[in-house]
Short mmCIF file of C-alpha atoms in Angstrom, two decimals:
data_model
loop_
_atom_site.label_atom_id
_atom_site.label_comp_id
_atom_site.label_asym_id
_atom_site.label_seq_id
_atom_site.Cartn_x
_atom_site.Cartn_y
_atom_site.Cartn_z
CA UNK A 6 -0.24 0.09 0.06
CA UNK A 7 1.57 3.81 -0.86
CA UNK A 8 2.30 5.47 2.11
CA UNK A 9 1.32 9.03 0.28
CA UNK A 10 -1.72 11.07 0.90
CA UNK A 11 -2.85 8.22 3.69
CA UNK A 12 -5.46 10.35 6.36
CA UNK A 13 -5.42 10.38 9.86
CA UNK A 14 -9.09 8.57 10.60
CA UNK A 15 -12.30 11.17 11.34
CA UNK A 16 -11.70 12.76 14.67
CA UNK A 17 -8.87 10.23 15.62
CA UNK A 18 -7.95 11.30 19.23
CA UNK A 19 -3.67 10.42 19.56
CA UNK A 20 -1.55 10.31 22.19
CA UNK A 21 1.76 11.71 21.93
CA UNK A 22 3.44 10.99 25.48
CA UNK A 23 6.92 10.60 26.87
CA UNK A 24 8.40 13.53 25.58
CA UNK A 25 11.69 14.97 26.67
CA UNK A 26 10.31 18.57 27.14
CA UNK A 27 7.45 20.19 25.25
CA UNK A 28 7.65 24.04 25.11
CA UNK A 29 4.13 25.56 25.12
CA UNK A 30 4.35 28.63 24.05
CA UNK A 31 1.57 29.29 26.13
CA UNK A 32 1.30 32.75 27.75
CA UNK A 33 3.02 31.65 30.70
CA UNK A 34 5.83 30.06 28.91
CA UNK A 35 5.29 26.76 30.22
CA UNK A 36 8.10 23.83 29.28
CA UNK A 37 6.34 20.45 30.80
CA UNK A 38 9.03 17.80 31.25
CA UNK A 39 8.19 14.04 30.56
CA UNK A 40 4.83 15.51 29.15
CA UNK A 41 2.34 14.26 26.36
CA UNK A 42 -0.10 16.08 23.56
CA UNK A 43 -3.26 14.46 23.45
CA UNK A 44 -5.43 15.64 19.52
CA UNK A 45 -8.53 15.19 18.71
CA UNK A 46 -9.46 15.44 15.01
CA UNK A 47 -7.48 19.25 14.40
CA UNK A 48 -7.39 20.16 17.90
CA UNK A 49 -5.39 20.05 20.67
CA UNK A 50 -7.31 18.59 24.03
CA UNK A 51 -4.52 18.29 26.65
CA UNK A 52 -1.01 19.49 27.22
CA UNK A 53 0.71 17.82 30.58
CA UNK A 54 2.56 16.00 32.48
CA UNK A 55 2.96 12.18 31.15
CA UNK A 56 1.80 10.36 34.76
CA UNK A 57 -1.66 12.76 34.82
CA UNK A 58 -2.70 12.52 31.25
CA UNK A 59 -2.35 8.62 31.22
CA UNK A 60 -5.93 7.75 31.42
CA UNK A 61 -6.96 9.73 28.62
CA UNK A 62 -7.90 7.32 26.15
CA UNK A 63 -6.54 7.30 23.11
CA UNK A 64 -7.41 5.33 19.36
CA UNK A 65 -3.50 5.58 18.84
CA UNK A 66 -0.34 6.59 20.45
CA UNK A 67 2.76 8.10 19.42
CA UNK A 68 6.21 7.04 21.33
CA UNK A 69 7.91 11.06 21.95
CA UNK A 70 11.10 9.23 24.07
CA UNK A 71 13.39 11.78 24.05
CA UNK A 72 11.70 13.83 22.37
CA UNK A 73 11.10 17.72 21.87
CA UNK A 74 7.31 19.10 21.35
CA UNK A 75 7.26 22.34 20.13
CA UNK A 76 3.88 24.77 18.05
CA UNK A 77 4.83 24.01 14.44
CA UNK A 78 7.20 27.52 12.84
CA UNK A 79 5.39 30.51 10.78
CA UNK A 80 7.48 31.37 7.90
CA UNK A 81 6.17 35.09 7.44
CA UNK A 82 7.45 35.84 3.85
CA UNK A 83 8.85 33.31 1.69
CA UNK A 84 8.42 33.17 -1.82
CA UNK A 85 7.53 29.03 -2.97
CA UNK A 86 6.14 28.95 -6.51
CA UNK A 87 9.14 29.73 -8.55
CA UNK A 88 12.47 29.57 -6.63
CA UNK A 89 13.01 25.79 -6.46
CA UNK A 90 13.21 25.70 -9.84
CA UNK A 91 16.38 27.29 -10.55
CA UNK A 92 17.92 27.00 -6.87
CA UNK A 93 21.36 28.62 -6.12
CA UNK A 94 22.16 29.58 -9.92
CA UNK A 95 22.91 33.59 -9.17
CA UNK A 96 26.52 34.20 -8.40
CA UNK A 97 26.68 36.30 -5.08
CA UNK A 98 27.38 39.64 -6.25
CA UNK A 99 24.77 39.91 -9.09
CA UNK A 100 23.70 42.87 -7.23
CA UNK A 101 20.36 45.01 -8.19
CA UNK A 102 19.98 41.99 -11.63
CA UNK A 103 18.85 39.73 -9.27
CA UNK A 104 15.39 40.72 -9.10
CA UNK A 105 14.73 41.34 -12.74
CA UNK A 106 16.20 37.68 -13.73
CA UNK A 107 14.03 36.02 -11.01
CA UNK A 108 11.14 37.67 -12.46
CA UNK A 109 12.05 36.87 -16.04
CA UNK A 110 12.96 33.58 -15.02
CA UNK A 111 9.37 33.35 -13.17
CA UNK A 112 7.61 34.56 -16.40
CA UNK A 113 7.94 31.80 -18.16
CA UNK A 114 6.49 29.13 -15.94
CA UNK A 115 3.63 26.85 -16.90
CA UNK A 116 0.34 26.31 -14.30
CA UNK A 117 2.10 22.95 -13.64
CA UNK A 118 5.33 23.56 -13.34
CA UNK A 119 4.41 26.35 -10.71
CA UNK A 120 2.65 23.27 -8.89
CA UNK A 121 5.06 20.83 -9.13
CA UNK A 122 8.33 23.48 -7.35
CA UNK A 123 5.53 25.26 -5.14
CA UNK A 124 5.06 21.25 -3.85
CA UNK A 125 8.86 20.87 -3.58
CA UNK A 126 9.37 23.98 -1.48
CA UNK A 127 5.82 23.06 0.29
CA UNK A 128 8.20 19.78 1.23
CA UNK A 129 11.28 21.23 2.58
CA UNK A 130 9.45 23.94 4.33
CA UNK A 131 7.25 20.62 6.36
CA UNK A 132 10.29 18.15 6.82
CA UNK A 133 12.29 21.47 8.37
CA UNK A 134 9.18 22.22 10.77
CA UNK A 135 7.65 25.02 8.94
CA UNK A 136 3.63 24.49 9.24
CA UNK A 137 2.13 28.00 8.29
CA UNK A 138 3.80 30.63 5.97
CA UNK A 139 2.45 33.75 3.62
CA UNK A 140 3.70 33.44 0.25
CA UNK A 141 3.65 37.14 -0.17
CA UNK A 142 1.75 37.01 -4.27
CA UNK A 143 4.32 35.90 -6.51
CA UNK A 144 2.08 32.80 -7.58
CA UNK A 145 1.10 33.06 -10.55
CA UNK A 146 -1.51 30.38 -10.71
CA UNK A 147 -3.15 29.24 -7.51
CA UNK A 148 -5.63 28.05 -8.87
CA UNK A 149 -3.59 24.84 -10.04
CA UNK A 150 -1.06 25.22 -6.74
CA UNK A 151 -3.86 24.82 -4.28
CA UNK A 152 -4.10 20.91 -5.28
CA UNK A 153 -0.10 21.30 -4.05
CA UNK A 154 -1.51 23.19 -0.71
CA UNK A 155 -4.07 20.32 -0.04
CA UNK A 156 -2.06 17.60 -1.22
CA UNK A 157 0.58 18.40 1.33
CA UNK A 158 -1.62 19.72 3.79
CA UNK A 159 0.19 23.16 4.51
CA UNK A 160 -1.39 26.16 6.11
CA UNK A 161 -1.13 29.20 3.46
CA UNK A 162 -1.64 32.52 2.93
CA UNK A 163 -1.44 33.46 -0.52
CA UNK A 164 -2.47 36.33 -2.90
CA UNK A 165 -1.44 38.32 -6.28
CA UNK A 166 1.26 40.84 -6.27
CA UNK A 167 0.02 43.70 -7.98
CA UNK A 168 1.97 47.09 -8.98
CA UNK A 169 0.15 49.79 -10.80
CA UNK A 170 3.83 52.38 -11.80
CA UNK A 171 6.95 51.02 -13.74
CA UNK A 172 9.46 49.06 -11.85
CA UNK A 173 12.80 47.92 -12.33
CA UNK A 174 12.07 44.30 -11.78
CA UNK A 175 10.05 43.03 -14.86
CA UNK A 176 6.97 42.92 -12.71
CA UNK A 177 3.94 43.35 -14.46
CA UNK A 178 2.57 47.01 -14.07
CA UNK A 179 -1.60 46.64 -14.22
CA UNK A 180 -4.00 49.70 -14.45
CA UNK A 181 -4.64 50.57 -11.06
CA UNK A 182 -8.68 49.78 -11.55
CA UNK A 183 -7.16 46.30 -12.73
CA UNK A 184 -5.15 45.36 -10.03
CA UNK A 185 -7.30 46.70 -7.72
CA UNK A 186 -10.19 44.13 -8.91
CA UNK A 187 -7.51 41.42 -9.17
CA UNK A 188 -7.26 41.70 -5.76
CA UNK A 189 -10.76 41.42 -4.57
CA UNK A 190 -10.93 38.79 -6.90
CA UNK A 191 -8.12 36.80 -5.39
CA UNK A 192 -9.37 37.27 -1.64
CA UNK A 193 -13.38 36.35 -2.94
CA UNK A 194 -11.65 33.10 -4.33
CA UNK A 195 -9.23 31.66 -1.89
CA UNK A 196 -9.87 33.07 1.07
CA UNK A 197 -10.89 30.32 3.74
CA UNK A 198 -10.42 27.36 1.23
CA UNK A 199 -9.36 24.19 2.26
CA UNK A 200 -11.24 24.09 5.55
CA UNK A 201 -9.85 27.80 6.69
CA UNK A 202 -6.07 26.12 6.22
CA UNK A 203 -5.54 28.74 3.12
CA UNK A 204 -6.50 32.20 3.47
CA UNK A 205 -5.93 35.09 1.20
CA UNK A 206 -4.68 38.68 2.06
CA UNK A 207 -4.23 42.05 -0.22
CA UNK A 208 -0.61 41.97 -1.23
CA UNK A 209 0.55 45.45 -3.47
CA UNK A 210 4.48 44.38 -4.23
CA UNK A 211 5.72 47.23 -2.20
CA UNK A 212 5.03 51.12 -1.72
CA UNK A 213 7.63 52.44 -4.20
CA UNK A 214 5.79 51.00 -7.11
CA UNK A 215 2.23 51.45 -6.40
CA UNK A 216 0.15 54.75 -6.75
CA UNK A 217 -1.80 55.54 -3.30
CA UNK A 218 -4.97 54.89 -4.67
CA UNK A 219 -3.77 51.15 -4.95
CA UNK A 220 -2.39 51.16 -1.62
CA UNK A 221 -5.58 52.54 0.09
CA UNK A 222 -7.76 50.33 -1.98
CA UNK A 223 -6.03 47.34 -1.30
CA UNK A 224 -6.15 48.33 2.87
CA UNK A 225 -9.93 49.01 2.30
CA UNK A 226 -10.24 44.89 0.86
CA UNK A 227 -7.95 44.14 3.72
CA UNK A 228 -10.68 45.52 5.96
CA UNK A 229 -14.16 44.85 4.30
CA UNK A 230 -13.08 41.10 3.68
CA UNK A 231 -11.80 40.76 7.34
CA UNK A 232 -7.90 39.85 5.68
CA UNK A 233 -4.52 40.85 5.90
CA UNK A 234 -2.20 42.93 3.69
CA UNK A 235 1.65 42.67 3.21
CA UNK A 236 4.31 44.53 1.32
CA UNK A 237 7.85 44.10 0.44
CA UNK A 238 9.81 46.78 3.02
CA UNK A 239 12.94 46.77 2.23
CA UNK A 240 13.65 50.78 2.05
CA UNK A 241 16.90 51.79 0.49
CA UNK A 242 18.34 55.33 0.81
CA UNK A 243 17.17 56.17 -2.79
CA UNK A 244 13.53 55.86 -1.91
CA UNK A 245 13.86 56.89 1.31
CA UNK A 246 14.78 60.22 0.11
CA UNK A 247 12.81 60.90 -2.91
CA UNK A 248 9.64 59.70 -0.44
CA UNK A 249 10.93 62.98 1.41
CA UNK A 250 11.22 64.72 -1.37
CA UNK A 251 8.04 64.44 -2.70
CA UNK A 252 6.15 63.99 0.80
CA UNK A 253 7.99 65.11 3.87
CA UNK A 254 7.54 62.26 5.15
CA UNK A 255 9.49 59.34 5.76
CA UNK A 256 8.04 56.00 3.86
CA UNK A 257 6.25 55.06 6.93
CA UNK A 258 5.05 57.89 8.53
CA UNK A 259 3.60 58.21 4.64
CA UNK A 260 1.84 55.05 5.10
CA UNK A 261 0.30 56.18 8.13
CA UNK A 262 -0.98 59.87 6.98
CA UNK A 263 -2.25 57.58 4.31
CA UNK A 264 -4.05 55.01 6.21
CA UNK A 265 -2.76 51.78 5.20
CA UNK A 266 -0.97 51.09 8.29
CA UNK A 267 -2.99 48.93 10.89
CA UNK A 268 -3.25 45.62 13.03
CA UNK A 269 -4.10 43.51 9.94
CA UNK A 270 -1.21 44.60 7.73
CA UNK A 271 1.96 42.98 7.99
CA UNK A 272 5.62 44.84 6.83
CA UNK A 273 8.36 42.26 5.59
CA UNK A 274 12.22 42.55 5.45
CA UNK A 275 11.83 45.94 7.60
CA UNK A 276 15.28 47.38 6.79
CA UNK A 277 15.69 51.00 6.28
CA UNK A 278 13.87 52.47 9.07
CA UNK A 279 14.73 55.20 11.88
CA UNK A 280 13.45 55.68 15.22
CA UNK A 281 10.38 57.45 14.37
CA UNK A 282 9.17 55.06 11.69
CA UNK A 283 9.37 52.32 15.10
CA UNK A 284 7.04 54.68 16.72
CA UNK A 285 4.55 55.04 13.67
CA UNK A 286 4.60 51.05 13.76
CA UNK A 287 3.85 51.37 17.34
CA UNK A 288 0.66 54.03 16.87
CA UNK A 289 -0.64 51.67 14.17
CA UNK A 290 -0.57 48.11 15.31
CA UNK A 291 1.20 47.32 12.32
CA UNK A 292 3.57 43.85 12.11
CA UNK A 293 6.87 43.10 10.99
CA UNK A 294 8.50 40.50 9.77
CA UNK A 295 12.37 39.81 9.82
CA UNK A 296 14.19 37.99 7.19
CA UNK A 297 18.19 37.42 8.08
CA UNK A 298 18.75 34.88 5.67
CA UNK A 299 18.01 37.17 2.71
CA UNK A 300 19.93 40.15 4.09
CA UNK A 301 22.90 38.86 5.31
CA UNK A 302 23.06 36.99 2.12
CA UNK A 303 22.79 40.20 0.40
CA UNK A 304 24.37 42.58 1.96
CA UNK A 305 21.57 44.84 3.49
CA UNK A 306 23.29 46.28 6.49
CA UNK A 307 20.73 44.79 8.24
CA UNK A 308 23.16 44.69 11.58
CA UNK A 309 23.39 48.45 11.12
CA UNK A 310 19.62 49.62 9.85
CA UNK A 311 17.99 46.47 11.53
CA UNK A 312 15.80 48.10 14.60
CA UNK A 313 14.37 44.63 15.57
CA UNK A 314 15.70 45.45 19.61
CA UNK A 315 14.16 48.66 19.29
CA UNK A 316 10.72 47.74 17.49
CA UNK A 317 10.65 45.07 20.04
CA UNK A 318 10.88 47.15 23.06
CA UNK A 319 8.26 49.73 21.42
CA UNK A 320 5.72 46.71 21.27
CA UNK A 321 5.69 45.79 17.76
CA UNK A 322 4.84 42.44 17.14
CA UNK A 323 7.73 40.55 15.21
CA UNK A 324 8.18 37.51 13.13
CA UNK A 325 10.41 35.92 11.07
CA UNK A 326 10.94 35.24 6.91
CA UNK A 327 13.45 33.24 4.94
CA UNK A 328 12.35 34.35 1.72
CA UNK A 329 13.18 32.77 -1.67
CA UNK A 330 14.93 29.54 -2.20
CA UNK A 331 17.26 31.70 -4.72
CA UNK A 332 17.50 34.54 -2.46
CA UNK A 333 18.33 33.69 0.65
CA UNK A 334 18.67 30.40 -0.79
CA UNK A 335 17.74 29.08 2.72
CA UNK A 336 14.14 27.92 4.14
CA UNK A 337 14.54 26.40 7.51
CA UNK A 338 13.48 28.52 10.28
CA UNK A 339 15.28 27.16 13.01
CA UNK A 340 18.64 29.20 11.15
CA UNK A 341 16.48 32.04 11.24
CA UNK A 342 16.25 31.85 14.50
CA UNK A 343 19.73 31.27 14.93
CA UNK A 344 20.48 34.62 13.11
CA UNK A 345 17.83 36.50 14.80
CA UNK A 346 19.43 35.86 18.04
CA UNK A 347 23.01 36.37 17.91
CA UNK A 348 23.09 39.20 14.86
CA UNK A 349 22.24 42.71 16.79
CA UNK A 350 23.83 40.49 19.42
CA UNK A 351 26.86 41.35 17.50
CA UNK A 352 25.99 44.43 16.08
CA UNK A 353 24.92 46.71 19.29
CA UNK A 354 27.99 44.96 20.85
CA UNK A 355 25.10 43.64 23.96
CA UNK A 356 24.78 39.60 24.90
CA UNK A 357 21.24 40.63 26.68
CA UNK A 358 20.22 41.73 22.62
CA UNK A 359 17.37 39.17 21.25
CA UNK A 360 17.33 36.27 23.85
CA UNK A 361 16.49 32.82 22.51
CA UNK A 362 13.26 32.72 24.19
CA UNK A 363 12.66 35.57 21.89
CA UNK A 364 13.76 34.99 18.98
CA UNK A 365 11.55 31.32 19.21
CA UNK A 366 8.74 33.45 20.11
CA UNK A 367 9.19 35.06 16.68
CA UNK A 368 9.12 32.03 14.87
CA UNK A 369 6.49 30.20 17.35
CA UNK A 370 3.82 32.46 18.88
CA UNK A 371 4.47 36.53 17.54
CA UNK A 372 5.08 34.26 14.23
CA UNK A 373 1.51 33.41 14.17
CA UNK A 374 0.09 37.07 15.37
CA UNK A 375 2.16 38.64 12.45
CA UNK A 376 0.23 37.05 10.72
CA UNK A 377 -3.12 37.10 12.60
CA UNK A 378 -3.33 33.64 13.09
CA UNK A 379 -2.59 33.77 17.29
CA UNK A 380 -5.68 32.34 18.18
CA UNK A 381 -5.57 29.33 16.29
CA UNK A 382 -1.62 28.54 16.37
CA UNK A 383 1.46 29.42 17.18
CA UNK A 384 1.21 27.51 20.75
CA UNK A 385 0.63 24.23 22.15
CA UNK A 386 -2.95 24.97 24.37
CA UNK A 387 -6.01 22.97 24.47
CA UNK A 388 -8.22 24.13 21.86
CA UNK A 389 -5.86 25.44 19.44
CA UNK A 390 -5.90 23.80 15.95
CA UNK A 391 -2.55 20.72 16.48
CA UNK A 392 0.03 21.91 14.18
CA UNK A 393 3.17 20.75 16.26
CA UNK A 394 6.95 19.53 15.71
CA UNK A 395 8.70 16.53 17.20
CA UNK A 396 12.57 17.03 17.46
CA UNK A 397 14.80 13.86 17.70
CA UNK A 398 17.07 15.48 20.06
CA UNK A 399 19.16 11.88 20.20
CA UNK A 400 21.65 13.39 17.49
CA UNK A 401 25.00 14.76 19.02
CA UNK A 402 24.07 18.28 18.23
CA UNK A 403 21.18 18.36 20.83
CA UNK A 404 23.32 16.95 23.52
CA UNK A 405 24.07 17.31 26.69
CA UNK A 406 20.39 19.10 26.61
CA UNK A 407 19.48 20.91 29.98
CA UNK A 408 17.93 23.95 28.84
CA UNK A 409 16.28 22.89 25.74
CA UNK A 410 15.55 26.40 24.45
CA UNK A 411 18.60 27.29 23.65
CA UNK A 412 19.60 23.97 22.24
CA UNK A 413 17.01 24.68 19.59
CA UNK A 414 18.18 28.04 18.87
CA UNK A 415 21.58 27.52 18.95
CA UNK A 416 22.44 24.20 18.29
CA UNK A 417 19.79 22.50 16.24
CA UNK A 418 18.79 22.14 13.19
CA UNK A 419 15.43 21.23 10.81
CA UNK A 420 17.35 18.16 9.69
CA UNK A 421 16.54 16.68 13.78
CA UNK A 422 12.50 17.27 13.18
CA UNK A 423 11.15 13.81 13.00
CA UNK A 424 7.25 14.48 12.85
CA UNK A 425 4.82 17.28 11.75
CA UNK A 426 1.51 17.65 12.40
CA UNK A 427 -0.92 19.92 10.70
CA UNK A 428 -4.56 20.44 11.44
CA UNK A 429 -3.96 16.78 13.39
CA UNK A 430 -2.66 15.38 10.83
CA UNK A 431 0.73 13.83 10.31
CA UNK A 432 2.22 15.14 7.11
CA UNK A 433 5.87 14.32 7.91
CA UNK A 434 6.87 10.50 9.93
CA UNK A 435 10.25 9.32 10.84
CA UNK A 436 11.54 12.34 8.76
CA UNK A 437 9.49 11.08 5.53
CA UNK A 438 7.11 13.34 3.92
CA UNK A 439 3.84 11.07 3.93
CA UNK A 440 2.30 12.73 0.76
CA UNK A 441 4.50 13.16 -1.85
CA UNK A 442 6.84 10.72 -3.54
CA UNK A 443 9.84 13.01 -2.71
CA UNK A 444 13.10 12.07 -4.77
CA UNK A 445 10.55 11.77 -7.80
CA UNK A 446 9.31 15.02 -7.20
CA UNK A 447 12.88 16.34 -6.21
CA UNK A 448 13.94 14.82 -10.72
CA UNK A 449 10.81 16.28 -11.84
CA UNK A 450 11.38 19.93 -10.42
CA UNK A 451 15.10 19.83 -11.46
CA UNK A 452 14.01 19.02 -15.27
CA UNK A 453 11.90 21.89 -15.08
CA UNK A 454 14.50 24.41 -14.09
CA UNK A 455 16.57 23.28 -16.89
CA UNK A 456 13.93 23.70 -19.11
CA UNK A 457 13.32 27.40 -17.92
CA UNK A 458 16.73 28.47 -17.98
CA UNK A 459 16.94 26.64 -22.00
CA UNK A 460 13.58 28.75 -22.87
CA UNK A 461 14.69 32.31 -21.42
CA UNK A 462 18.41 31.86 -22.75
CA UNK A 463 19.63 32.43 -19.14
CA UNK A 464 23.02 30.94 -18.24
CA UNK A 465 25.19 31.47 -14.99
CA UNK A 466 27.52 28.72 -14.21
CA UNK A 467 29.77 27.93 -11.89
CA UNK A 468 32.69 30.16 -11.03
CA UNK A 469 35.07 27.60 -11.00
CA UNK A 470 35.43 24.50 -14.06
CA UNK A 471 32.99 22.09 -13.82
CA UNK A 472 34.40 19.00 -16.16
#
């Protein structure tokens, strides 16, 4: 019998018992030693000591001996639909030519190619413990890619990114009315699909590529439909200066004046801001997603211009993203957490900056809040959705083990993820995805990438000779 697409029984009760530690991320941030989690259907019913829950009946028992259980990770900014097909091809110093080449490649993708490439990205995310992620609008054929979301069982925020001003990135430029209609149609068609695992947001690409009307109308749509809005928000000095010249305001102050900021707005990358803009974020309740993996690889100056400690001090909710598999090249939340926890210590020469606990919050409960999902996911509590990860701590990188938060953030990586559950359904078991032939999919996407390069005529060979 094939192991692929084997569902749990409806409303099956699963008891995951005897875990070395459970990091609950509940309001008191309890860590339960020798702990058990009980799941019925889609939801968690119990979290506690194994001895205290021994009498709770279950249809299935999973032995969690020497496992660490955490909530599923949230990735707040991750382009899943195109990058894996041509991953790793770009030289480090491509600079401003990077994004135009990315979108040139993406422009030739067919719906079928995008489905397979998305499924490979999702497979990697799930295998490394990321159960929820935001794809910031770059998926062209969402209807076809819904099949990948359904097959994998992931939790995703999707949308259609739009621009109505000329841009240097090869992004399609629409008439403003058409762009607004496209955003509305995407939200109406996809928001709440797959039993609520799919949400659809308004996704104007970036303020510099969108008119005031497009930005304000996208915010109106997010408000009217009870959903969110996200923007790429990596502000270079030239953009800051042009905004100051045209509006008399810094970019975040300008968005606040337009009424574009709010509690249902999440800005990603977050570089090039000053402290007055941090105050604007705090006033409006806008959320932030930092993307350290992309920033350090791109030499973006996150340690110089990133104001994450100041944002947290001001009460701004912040999550973590990894960006695309051909930008940062890295999708793994563990290593993104590590970077968040160490970069600002060095930048501020202060070992108290961004402790491991804060980095883990950004990947779980605060990451869920940045996506408007904190009442459903992000912590292991009765009544919440059963999105969880079991890490196998028997590897040498985990030992010795006394403080599981330190080990998880500073020692471990996603390769120790053993089991992953979303909505109470087991998607990865003993390191193997249960929803796909992984090697067959890899081979398929390798061929897709080779064909895309041939169709576009792009070539980025390794600097060293391949003989």
